[in-house]
Coordinates of C-alpha atoms in Angstrom, one line a residue:
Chain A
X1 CA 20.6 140.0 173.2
X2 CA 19.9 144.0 172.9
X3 CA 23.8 143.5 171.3
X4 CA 22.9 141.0 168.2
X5 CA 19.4 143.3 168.2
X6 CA 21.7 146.5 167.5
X7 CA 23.7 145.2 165.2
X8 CA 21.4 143.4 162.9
X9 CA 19.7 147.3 163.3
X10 CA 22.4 148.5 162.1
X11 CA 23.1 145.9 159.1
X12 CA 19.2 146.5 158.4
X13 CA 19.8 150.2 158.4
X14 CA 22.8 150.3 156.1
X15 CA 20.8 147.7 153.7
X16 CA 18.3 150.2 153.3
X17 CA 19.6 152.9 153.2
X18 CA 21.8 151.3 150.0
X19 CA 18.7 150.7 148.4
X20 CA 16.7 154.0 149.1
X21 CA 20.4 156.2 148.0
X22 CA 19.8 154.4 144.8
X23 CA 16.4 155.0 145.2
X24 CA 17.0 158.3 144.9
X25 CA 19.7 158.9 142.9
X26 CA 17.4 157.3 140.0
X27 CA 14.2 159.7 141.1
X28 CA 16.1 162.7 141.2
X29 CA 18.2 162.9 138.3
X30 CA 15.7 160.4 136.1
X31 CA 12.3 160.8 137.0
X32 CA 12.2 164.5 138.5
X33 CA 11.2 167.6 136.8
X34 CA 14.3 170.1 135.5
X35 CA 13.9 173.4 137.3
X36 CA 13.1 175.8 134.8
X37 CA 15.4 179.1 136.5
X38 CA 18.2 177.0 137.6
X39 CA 18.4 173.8 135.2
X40 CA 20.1 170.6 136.4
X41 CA 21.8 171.9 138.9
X42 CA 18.5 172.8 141.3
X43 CA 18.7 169.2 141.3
X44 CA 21.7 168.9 144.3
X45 CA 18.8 170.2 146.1
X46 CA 17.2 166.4 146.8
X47 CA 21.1 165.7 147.8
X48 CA 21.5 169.2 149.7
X49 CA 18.3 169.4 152.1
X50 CA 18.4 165.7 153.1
X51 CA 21.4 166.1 154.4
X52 CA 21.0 169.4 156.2
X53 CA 17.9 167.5 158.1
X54 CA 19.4 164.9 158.7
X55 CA 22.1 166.8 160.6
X56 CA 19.4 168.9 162.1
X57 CA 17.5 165.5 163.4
X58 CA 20.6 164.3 164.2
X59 CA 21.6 167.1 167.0
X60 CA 18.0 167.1 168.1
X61 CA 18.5 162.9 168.9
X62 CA 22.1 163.7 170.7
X63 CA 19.7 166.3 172.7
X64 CA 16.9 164.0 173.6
X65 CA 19.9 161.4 174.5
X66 CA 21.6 164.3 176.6
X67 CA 18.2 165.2 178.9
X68 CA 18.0 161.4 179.2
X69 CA 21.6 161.1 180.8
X70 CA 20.9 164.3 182.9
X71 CA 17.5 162.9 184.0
X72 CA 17.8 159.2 184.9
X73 CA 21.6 159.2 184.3
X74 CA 23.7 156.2 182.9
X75 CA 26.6 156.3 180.7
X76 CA 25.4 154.7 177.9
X77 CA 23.5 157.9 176.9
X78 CA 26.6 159.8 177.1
X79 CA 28.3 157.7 174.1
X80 CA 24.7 157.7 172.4
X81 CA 24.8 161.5 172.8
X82 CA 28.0 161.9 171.5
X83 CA 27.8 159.7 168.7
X84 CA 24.8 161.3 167.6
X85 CA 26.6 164.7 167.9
X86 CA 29.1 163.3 165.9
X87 CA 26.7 162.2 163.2
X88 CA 25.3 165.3 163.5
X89 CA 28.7 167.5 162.3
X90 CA 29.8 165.4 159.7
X91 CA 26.2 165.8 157.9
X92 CA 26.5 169.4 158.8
X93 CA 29.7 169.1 157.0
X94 CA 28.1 167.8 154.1
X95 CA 25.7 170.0 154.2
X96 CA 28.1 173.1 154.0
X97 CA 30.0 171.4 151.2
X98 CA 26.8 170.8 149.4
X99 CA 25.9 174.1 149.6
X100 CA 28.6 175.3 148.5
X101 CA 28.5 173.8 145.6
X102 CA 25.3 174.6 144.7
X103 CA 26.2 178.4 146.0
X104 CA 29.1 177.8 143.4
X105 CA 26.5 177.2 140.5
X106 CA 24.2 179.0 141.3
X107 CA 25.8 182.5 141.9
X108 CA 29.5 181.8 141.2
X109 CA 30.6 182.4 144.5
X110 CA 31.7 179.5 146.7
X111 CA 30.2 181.4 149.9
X112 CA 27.2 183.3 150.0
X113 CA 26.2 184.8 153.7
X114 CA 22.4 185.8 152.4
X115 CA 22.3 181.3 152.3
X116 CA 20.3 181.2 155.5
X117 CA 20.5 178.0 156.6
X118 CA 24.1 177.6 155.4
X119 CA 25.1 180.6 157.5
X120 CA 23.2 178.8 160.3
X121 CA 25.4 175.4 159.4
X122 CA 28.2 177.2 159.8
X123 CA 27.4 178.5 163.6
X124 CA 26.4 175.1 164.3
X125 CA 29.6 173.4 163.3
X126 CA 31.6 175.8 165.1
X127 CA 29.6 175.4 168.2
X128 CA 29.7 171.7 167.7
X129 CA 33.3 171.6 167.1
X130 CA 33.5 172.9 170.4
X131 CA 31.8 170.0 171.7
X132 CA 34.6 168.0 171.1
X133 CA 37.5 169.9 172.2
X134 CA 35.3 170.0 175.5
X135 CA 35.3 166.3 175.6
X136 CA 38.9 166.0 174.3
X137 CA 40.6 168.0 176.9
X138 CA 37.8 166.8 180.0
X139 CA 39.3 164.2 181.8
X140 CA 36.3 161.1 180.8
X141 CA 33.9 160.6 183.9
X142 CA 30.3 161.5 185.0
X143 CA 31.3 165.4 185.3
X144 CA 32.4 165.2 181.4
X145 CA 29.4 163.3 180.6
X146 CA 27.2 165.7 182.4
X147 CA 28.5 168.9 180.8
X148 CA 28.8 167.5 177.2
X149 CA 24.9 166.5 178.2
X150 CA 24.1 170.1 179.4
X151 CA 26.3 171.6 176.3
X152 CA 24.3 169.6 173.9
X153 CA 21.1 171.0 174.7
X154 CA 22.3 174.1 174.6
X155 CA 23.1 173.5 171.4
X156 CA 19.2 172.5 170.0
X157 CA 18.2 175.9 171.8
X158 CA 20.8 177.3 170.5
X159 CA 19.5 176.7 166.9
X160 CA 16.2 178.9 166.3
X161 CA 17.7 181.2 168.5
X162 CA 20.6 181.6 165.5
X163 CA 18.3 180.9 162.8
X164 CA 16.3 184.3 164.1
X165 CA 19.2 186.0 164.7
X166 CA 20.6 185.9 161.0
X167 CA 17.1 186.4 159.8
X168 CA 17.4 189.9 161.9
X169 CA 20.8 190.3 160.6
X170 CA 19.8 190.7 156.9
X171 CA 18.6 194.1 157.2
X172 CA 21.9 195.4 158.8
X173 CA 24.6 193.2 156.9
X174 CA 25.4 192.8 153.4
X175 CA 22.4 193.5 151.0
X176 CA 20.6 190.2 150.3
X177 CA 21.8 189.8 146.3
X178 CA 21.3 186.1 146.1
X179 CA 17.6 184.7 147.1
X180 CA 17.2 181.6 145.5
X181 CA 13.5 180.9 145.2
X182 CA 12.3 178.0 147.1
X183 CA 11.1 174.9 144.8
X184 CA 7.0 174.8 144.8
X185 CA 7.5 171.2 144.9
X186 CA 4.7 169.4 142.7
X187 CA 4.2 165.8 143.1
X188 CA 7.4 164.4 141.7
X189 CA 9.2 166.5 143.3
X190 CA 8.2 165.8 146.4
X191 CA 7.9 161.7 146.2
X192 CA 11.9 162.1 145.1
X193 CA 12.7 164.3 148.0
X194 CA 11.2 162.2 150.3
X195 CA 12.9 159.1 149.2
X196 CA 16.4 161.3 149.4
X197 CA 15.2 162.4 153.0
X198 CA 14.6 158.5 153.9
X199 CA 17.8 157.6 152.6
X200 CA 19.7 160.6 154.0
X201 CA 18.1 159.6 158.0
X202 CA 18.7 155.7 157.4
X203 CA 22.5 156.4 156.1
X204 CA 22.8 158.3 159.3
X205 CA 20.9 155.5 161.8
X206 CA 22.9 153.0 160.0
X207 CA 26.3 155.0 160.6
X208 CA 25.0 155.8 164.3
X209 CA 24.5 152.3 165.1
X210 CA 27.8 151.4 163.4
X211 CA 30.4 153.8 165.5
X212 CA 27.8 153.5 168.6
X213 CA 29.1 149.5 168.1
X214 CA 32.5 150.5 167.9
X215 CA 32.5 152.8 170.9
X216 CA 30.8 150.2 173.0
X217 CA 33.3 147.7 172.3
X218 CA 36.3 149.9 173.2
X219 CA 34.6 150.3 176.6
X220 CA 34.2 147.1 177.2
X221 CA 37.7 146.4 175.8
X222 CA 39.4 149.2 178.1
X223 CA 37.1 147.5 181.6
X224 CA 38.3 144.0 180.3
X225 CA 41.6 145.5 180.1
X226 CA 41.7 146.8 183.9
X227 CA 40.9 143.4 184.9
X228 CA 42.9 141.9 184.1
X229 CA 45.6 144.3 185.1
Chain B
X1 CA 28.6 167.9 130.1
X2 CA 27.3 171.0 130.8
X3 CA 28.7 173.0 134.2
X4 CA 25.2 172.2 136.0
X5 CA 25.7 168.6 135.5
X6 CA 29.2 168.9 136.9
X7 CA 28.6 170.3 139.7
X8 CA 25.3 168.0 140.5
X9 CA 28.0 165.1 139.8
X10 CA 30.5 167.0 142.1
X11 CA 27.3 167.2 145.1
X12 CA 26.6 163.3 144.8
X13 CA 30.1 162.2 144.8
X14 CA 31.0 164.3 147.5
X15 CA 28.5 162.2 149.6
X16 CA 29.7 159.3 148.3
X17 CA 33.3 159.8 149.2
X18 CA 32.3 161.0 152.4
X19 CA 30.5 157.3 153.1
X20 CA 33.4 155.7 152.0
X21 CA 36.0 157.8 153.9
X22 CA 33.4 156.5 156.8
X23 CA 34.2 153.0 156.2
X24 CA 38.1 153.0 155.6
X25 CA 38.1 154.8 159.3
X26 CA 35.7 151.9 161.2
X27 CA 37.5 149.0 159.2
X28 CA 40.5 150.2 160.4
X29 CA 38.7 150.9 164.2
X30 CA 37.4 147.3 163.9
X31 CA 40.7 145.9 163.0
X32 CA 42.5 147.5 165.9
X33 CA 39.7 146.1 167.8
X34 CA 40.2 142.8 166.9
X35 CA 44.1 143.0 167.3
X36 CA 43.2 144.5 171.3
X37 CA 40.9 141.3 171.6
X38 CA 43.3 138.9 170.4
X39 CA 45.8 140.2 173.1
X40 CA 43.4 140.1 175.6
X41 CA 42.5 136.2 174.8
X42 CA 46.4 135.7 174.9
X43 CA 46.9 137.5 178.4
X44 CA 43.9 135.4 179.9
X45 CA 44.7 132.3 178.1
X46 CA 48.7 132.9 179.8
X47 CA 46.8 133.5 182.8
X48 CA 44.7 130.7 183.6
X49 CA 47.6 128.4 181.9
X50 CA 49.9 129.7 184.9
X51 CA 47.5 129.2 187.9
X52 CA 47.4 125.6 187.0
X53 CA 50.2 124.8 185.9
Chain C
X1 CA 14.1 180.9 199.9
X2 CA 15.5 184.0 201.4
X3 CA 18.3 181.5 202.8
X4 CA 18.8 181.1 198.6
X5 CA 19.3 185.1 197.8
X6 CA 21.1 185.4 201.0
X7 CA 23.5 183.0 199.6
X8 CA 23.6 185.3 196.1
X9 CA 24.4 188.2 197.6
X10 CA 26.9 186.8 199.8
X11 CA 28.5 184.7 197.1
X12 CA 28.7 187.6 194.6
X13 CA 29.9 190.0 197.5
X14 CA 32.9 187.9 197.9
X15 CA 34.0 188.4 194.5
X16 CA 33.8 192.2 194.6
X17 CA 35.0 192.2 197.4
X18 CA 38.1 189.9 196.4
X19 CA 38.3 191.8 193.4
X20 CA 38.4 195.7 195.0
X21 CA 41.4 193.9 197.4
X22 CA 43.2 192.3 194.5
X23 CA 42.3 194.7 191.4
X24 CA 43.2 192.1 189.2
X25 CA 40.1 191.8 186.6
X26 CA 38.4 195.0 186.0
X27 CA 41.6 197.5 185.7
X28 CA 42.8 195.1 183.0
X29 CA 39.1 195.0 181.7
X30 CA 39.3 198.8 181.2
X31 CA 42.7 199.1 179.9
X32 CA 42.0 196.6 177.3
X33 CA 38.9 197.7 175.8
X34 CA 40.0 201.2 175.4
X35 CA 43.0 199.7 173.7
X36 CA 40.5 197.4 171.0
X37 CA 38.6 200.7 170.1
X38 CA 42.4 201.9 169.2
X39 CA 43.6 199.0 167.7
X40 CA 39.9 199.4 165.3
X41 CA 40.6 202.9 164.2
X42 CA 43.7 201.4 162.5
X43 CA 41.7 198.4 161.3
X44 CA 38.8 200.1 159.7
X45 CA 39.7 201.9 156.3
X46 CA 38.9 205.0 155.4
X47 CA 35.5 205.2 154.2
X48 CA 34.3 202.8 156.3
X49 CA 31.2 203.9 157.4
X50 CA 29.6 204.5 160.9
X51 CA 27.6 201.2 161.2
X52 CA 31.6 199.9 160.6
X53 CA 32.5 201.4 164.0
X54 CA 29.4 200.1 165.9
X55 CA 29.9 196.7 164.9
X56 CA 33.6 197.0 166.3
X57 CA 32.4 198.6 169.4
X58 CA 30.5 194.9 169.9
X59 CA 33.7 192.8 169.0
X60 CA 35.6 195.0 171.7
X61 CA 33.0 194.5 174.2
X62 CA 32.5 190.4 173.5
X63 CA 36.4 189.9 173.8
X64 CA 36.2 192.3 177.3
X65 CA 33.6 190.1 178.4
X66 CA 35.5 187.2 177.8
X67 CA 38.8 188.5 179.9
X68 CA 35.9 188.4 182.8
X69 CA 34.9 185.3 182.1
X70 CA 38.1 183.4 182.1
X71 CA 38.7 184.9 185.3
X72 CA 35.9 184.0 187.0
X73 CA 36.3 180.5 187.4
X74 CA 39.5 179.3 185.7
X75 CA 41.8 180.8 188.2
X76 CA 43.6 178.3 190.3
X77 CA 42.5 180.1 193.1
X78 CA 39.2 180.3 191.5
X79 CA 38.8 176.6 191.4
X80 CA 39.5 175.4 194.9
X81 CA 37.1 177.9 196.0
X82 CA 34.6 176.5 193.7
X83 CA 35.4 173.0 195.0
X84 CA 34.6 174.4 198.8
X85 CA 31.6 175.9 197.5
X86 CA 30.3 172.7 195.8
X87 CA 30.5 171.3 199.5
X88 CA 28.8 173.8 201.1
X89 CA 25.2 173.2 201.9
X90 CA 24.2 176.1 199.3
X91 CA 21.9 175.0 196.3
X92 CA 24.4 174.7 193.5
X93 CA 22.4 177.4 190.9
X94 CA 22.7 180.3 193.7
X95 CA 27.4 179.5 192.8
X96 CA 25.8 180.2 189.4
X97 CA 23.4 183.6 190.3
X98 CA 25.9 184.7 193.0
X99 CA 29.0 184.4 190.1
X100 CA 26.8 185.8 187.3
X101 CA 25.7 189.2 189.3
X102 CA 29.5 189.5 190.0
X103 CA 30.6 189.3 186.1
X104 CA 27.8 191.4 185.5
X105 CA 28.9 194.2 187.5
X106 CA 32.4 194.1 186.0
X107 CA 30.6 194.1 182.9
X108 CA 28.9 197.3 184.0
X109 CA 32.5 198.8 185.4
X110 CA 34.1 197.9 182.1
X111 CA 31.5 200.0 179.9
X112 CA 30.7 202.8 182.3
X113 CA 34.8 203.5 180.6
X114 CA 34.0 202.2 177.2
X115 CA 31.2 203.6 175.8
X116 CA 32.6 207.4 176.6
X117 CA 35.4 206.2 174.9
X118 CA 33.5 204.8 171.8
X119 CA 31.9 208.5 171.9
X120 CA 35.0 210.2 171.9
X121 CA 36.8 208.5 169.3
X122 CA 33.7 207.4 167.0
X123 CA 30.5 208.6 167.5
X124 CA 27.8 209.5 169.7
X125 CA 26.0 206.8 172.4
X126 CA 22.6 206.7 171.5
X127 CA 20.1 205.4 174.7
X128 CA 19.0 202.3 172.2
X129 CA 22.8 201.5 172.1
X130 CA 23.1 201.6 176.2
X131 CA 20.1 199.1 176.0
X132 CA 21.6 196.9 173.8
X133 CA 24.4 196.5 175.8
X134 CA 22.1 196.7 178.8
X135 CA 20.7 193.3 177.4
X136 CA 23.4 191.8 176.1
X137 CA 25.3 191.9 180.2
X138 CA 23.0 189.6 181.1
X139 CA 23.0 187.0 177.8
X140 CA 26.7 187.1 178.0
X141 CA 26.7 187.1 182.1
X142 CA 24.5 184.0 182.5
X143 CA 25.7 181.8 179.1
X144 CA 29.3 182.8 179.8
X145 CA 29.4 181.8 183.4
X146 CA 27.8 178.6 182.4
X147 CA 30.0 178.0 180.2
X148 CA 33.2 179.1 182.1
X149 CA 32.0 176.6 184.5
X150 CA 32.2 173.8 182.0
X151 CA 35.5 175.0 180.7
X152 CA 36.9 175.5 184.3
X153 CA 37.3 171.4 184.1
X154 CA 38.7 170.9 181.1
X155 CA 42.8 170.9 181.0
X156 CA 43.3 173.9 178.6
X157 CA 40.5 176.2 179.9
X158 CA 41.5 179.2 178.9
X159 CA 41.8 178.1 175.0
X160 CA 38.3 176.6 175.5
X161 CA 36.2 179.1 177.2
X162 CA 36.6 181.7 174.2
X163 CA 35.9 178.4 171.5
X164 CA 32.8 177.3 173.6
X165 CA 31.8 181.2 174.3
X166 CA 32.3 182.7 170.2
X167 CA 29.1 180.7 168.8
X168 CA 27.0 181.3 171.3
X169 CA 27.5 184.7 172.1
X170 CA 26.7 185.3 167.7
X171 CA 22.9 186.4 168.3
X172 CA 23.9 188.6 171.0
X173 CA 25.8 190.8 168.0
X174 CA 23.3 190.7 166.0
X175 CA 20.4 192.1 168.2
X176 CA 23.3 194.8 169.8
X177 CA 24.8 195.6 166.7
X178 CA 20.9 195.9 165.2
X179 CA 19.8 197.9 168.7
X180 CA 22.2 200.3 167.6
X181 CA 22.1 201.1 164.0
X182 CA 19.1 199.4 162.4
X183 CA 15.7 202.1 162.1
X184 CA 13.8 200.0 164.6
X185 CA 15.5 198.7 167.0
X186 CA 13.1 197.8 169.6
X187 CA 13.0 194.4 167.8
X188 CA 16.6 193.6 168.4
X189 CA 16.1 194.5 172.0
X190 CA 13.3 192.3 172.0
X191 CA 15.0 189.9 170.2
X192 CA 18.0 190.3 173.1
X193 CA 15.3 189.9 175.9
X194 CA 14.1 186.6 174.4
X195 CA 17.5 185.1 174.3
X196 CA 18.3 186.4 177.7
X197 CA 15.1 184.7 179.1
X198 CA 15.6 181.1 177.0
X199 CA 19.3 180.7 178.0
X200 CA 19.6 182.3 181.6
X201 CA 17.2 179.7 182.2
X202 CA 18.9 177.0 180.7
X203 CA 21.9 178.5 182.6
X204 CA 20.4 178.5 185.9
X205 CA 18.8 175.0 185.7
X206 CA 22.1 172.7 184.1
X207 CA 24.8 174.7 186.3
X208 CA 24.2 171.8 189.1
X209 CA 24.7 169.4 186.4
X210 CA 28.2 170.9 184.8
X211 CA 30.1 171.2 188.7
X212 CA 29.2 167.9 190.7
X213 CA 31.9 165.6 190.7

């Protein structure tokens, strides 16, 4: 029953988030004001800053799934966990390559380090990255479950920690050339953004709910498997 | 089209391929899937086939 | 609770005391960071300025630290010990305390050699920099032995201890490196205290979680 429930989630998920990426699309590059400094391009922004919290919302879930595991235990928060981490880097990834893009237009430089919250993408996806090699070379069980549990909540404290850190890391670094001034977002602005962000989050659900599927039927594939070995 | 509009075009497609690339990698998840499941239904069909028979 | 710190001290007694028997760690610790703050006077070009020298005194003390930590638990000998330990009727965090104070100290051993060097060859220690460091023993004691402990199950633990070790250990640069050259530095060492709290703690309370089987 919970089964047919997640999949239909997930076919619901997918269906609107279709419909609210089109959504979007239309808002931002029909309805939505052109930024007067930057032009067109400001407009990767409604792609840009979805994405980035959708990753951040992401990691955040594969943390809450995490405690879950270490509190009440049961496996199935371990591949919810890690499917949510999973989630999390490729929208991280998305979100670097978004912003570098808009770095590249912006400034003419595919990398800029004074990008806050890129530079902050960046220690995340290395850190996350190294959630996988964990779980690729831990031999599967409760102790790997536990410790990608424990290493995924270090990895949500982990993130104002960094986000302070490159704040204090301005002043000693390179000089901050490149400050993009953040959009004062008037009323069109913001309706578009949101619909982006609602798209961005069910895309991600949808995809979540999708692999979480997948992984769930390898499982019970690989026990199937054993039994009749 | 001007550069700003190239790149905009560049950010959305990116995310678009990146959704698609998604979906070529769990078809091809769900086919193996399927293929594991057939053989499966094979080995318990061959199974139950040979304790009766 | 005194049965708890007795447990500490004896834990991290047995690894000094191993380590004084065996010298295996700490002589390579010294050896090595002397050789880093050679190996940078090469790398850095010539007008490179002093900040440049700083922030390589931090990269050679991270990659030190990181010698210690693969030691600590990724020896073979290392992990039947920790096996025994898990066993033994000790609370599990006082493994992580007892192993954390040990690293610590060999921390302390390592740059009681290091930072005369750094003043030799580049420039003076200032007391802001000695706190920085001060600060940053105990960030990269308590995350790192955490983390070793996680890596000491894995198959290829000592390629994953330095991947899992790197991103975390990035704030603990900034504040040092800012400790030492920025104009007010009592807000990296703040800033170093506030990590130290947030993630020892995390440390102490999920190192049960990361070694039962």
């Amino acid at each position: 029953m919970s089964t047919s429930l997640r999949n239909n989630g997930a076919a619901f998920l997918a269906l609107s988030a279709a419909a609210l990426l089109v959504a979007g699309l239309g808002l931002a590059l029909f309805w939505a004001p052109e930024d007067a400094d930057q032009g067109i391009s400001q407009k990767i922004f409604y792609v840009h800053v979805p994405v980035a919290l959708t990753s951040y919302a992401a990691f955040f879930w594969a943390a809450w799934k995490a405690l879950r595991l270490l509190w009440k235990g049961g496996e199935r928060y371990d591949l919810e966990s890690y499917t949510a981490v999973h989630m999390g880097v490729i929208f991280g990834v998305l979100t670097l390559v978004t912003g570098s893009i808009w770095a590249k237009v912006s400034w003419g430089h595919w990398w800029v380090w004074s990008e806050r919250q890129l530079t902050l993408f960046l220690i995340l996806f290395l850190f996350y990255s190294a959630y996988f090699m964990l779980r690729y070379s831990t031999d599967p069980g409760p102790r790997r479950s536990r410790t990608s549990a424990v290493y995924a909540l270090f990895g949500v404290a982990l993130i104002p920690v960094s986000f302070m850190a490159i704040r204090l890391a301005e002043g000693l670094i390179h000089p901050v050339v490149f400050k993009r001034s953040g959009p004062d977002m008037d009323g069109t602005m913001f309706v578009t953004f949101c619909v982006c962000l609602a798209a961005m989050l069910a895309l991600a659900g949808g995809l979540y709910l999708l692999e979480l599927s997948g992984k769930r039927a390898d499982a019970s594939l690989r026990e199937l498997r054993e039994r009749l070995a | 089209m001007s550069t700003g509009e190239k790149y905009l075009w560049a950010a959305y497609l990116v995310l678009f391929a990146a959704v698609l690339l998604y979906v070529v990698l769990i078809a091809l998840k769900v086919g193996r899937l399927e293929r594991e499941l057939a053989e499966l239904a094979r080995a318990t069909r061959d199974r139950s086939e040979g304790a009766r028979g | 609770m005194t049965g708890y710190f007795s447990d500490v001290a004896a834990l991290a007694r047995k690894d000094l005391l191993v380590e004084l028997r065996t010298r295996d760690t700490v002589p390579a610790m010294l050896l090595f960071v002397v050789a880093a703050l050679v190996v940078f006077h090469f790398a850095l070009p010539q007008d490179s300025s002093e900040l440049a020298a700083s922030g390589m005194l931090w990269i050679a003390l991270l990659f030190t630290a990181l010698l210690a930590l693969v030691r600590a638990f990724v020896g073979e000998r290392e992990q039947s010990t920790l096996d025994g330990l898990i066993l033994a009727p000790c609370d599990r965090s006082a493994i992580w305390l007892g192993k954390t104070l040990s690293v610590l100290a060999f921390l302390l051993f390592a740059e009681a050699v290091a930072l005369p060097a750094f003043a030799l060859f580049y420039e003076r220690v200032t007391w802001e920099l000695v706190a920085g460091v001060a600060l940053a023993n105990v960030g990269i004691a308590t995350v790192g032995t955490l983390l070793g402990a996680m890596a000491a199950a894995a198959r290829t633990r000592e390629l994953l201890l330095p991947l899992l070790f790197l991103p975390v250990a990035i704030p603990l640069v900034v504040g040092g490196l800012g400790a030492t050259v920025a104009d007010d530095p009592g807000r990296y060492l703040a800033f170093l205290g506030l990590y130290d709290v947030i993630f020892a703690i995390l440390s102490w309370a999920s190192f049960e979680y990361v070694v039962t089987e």
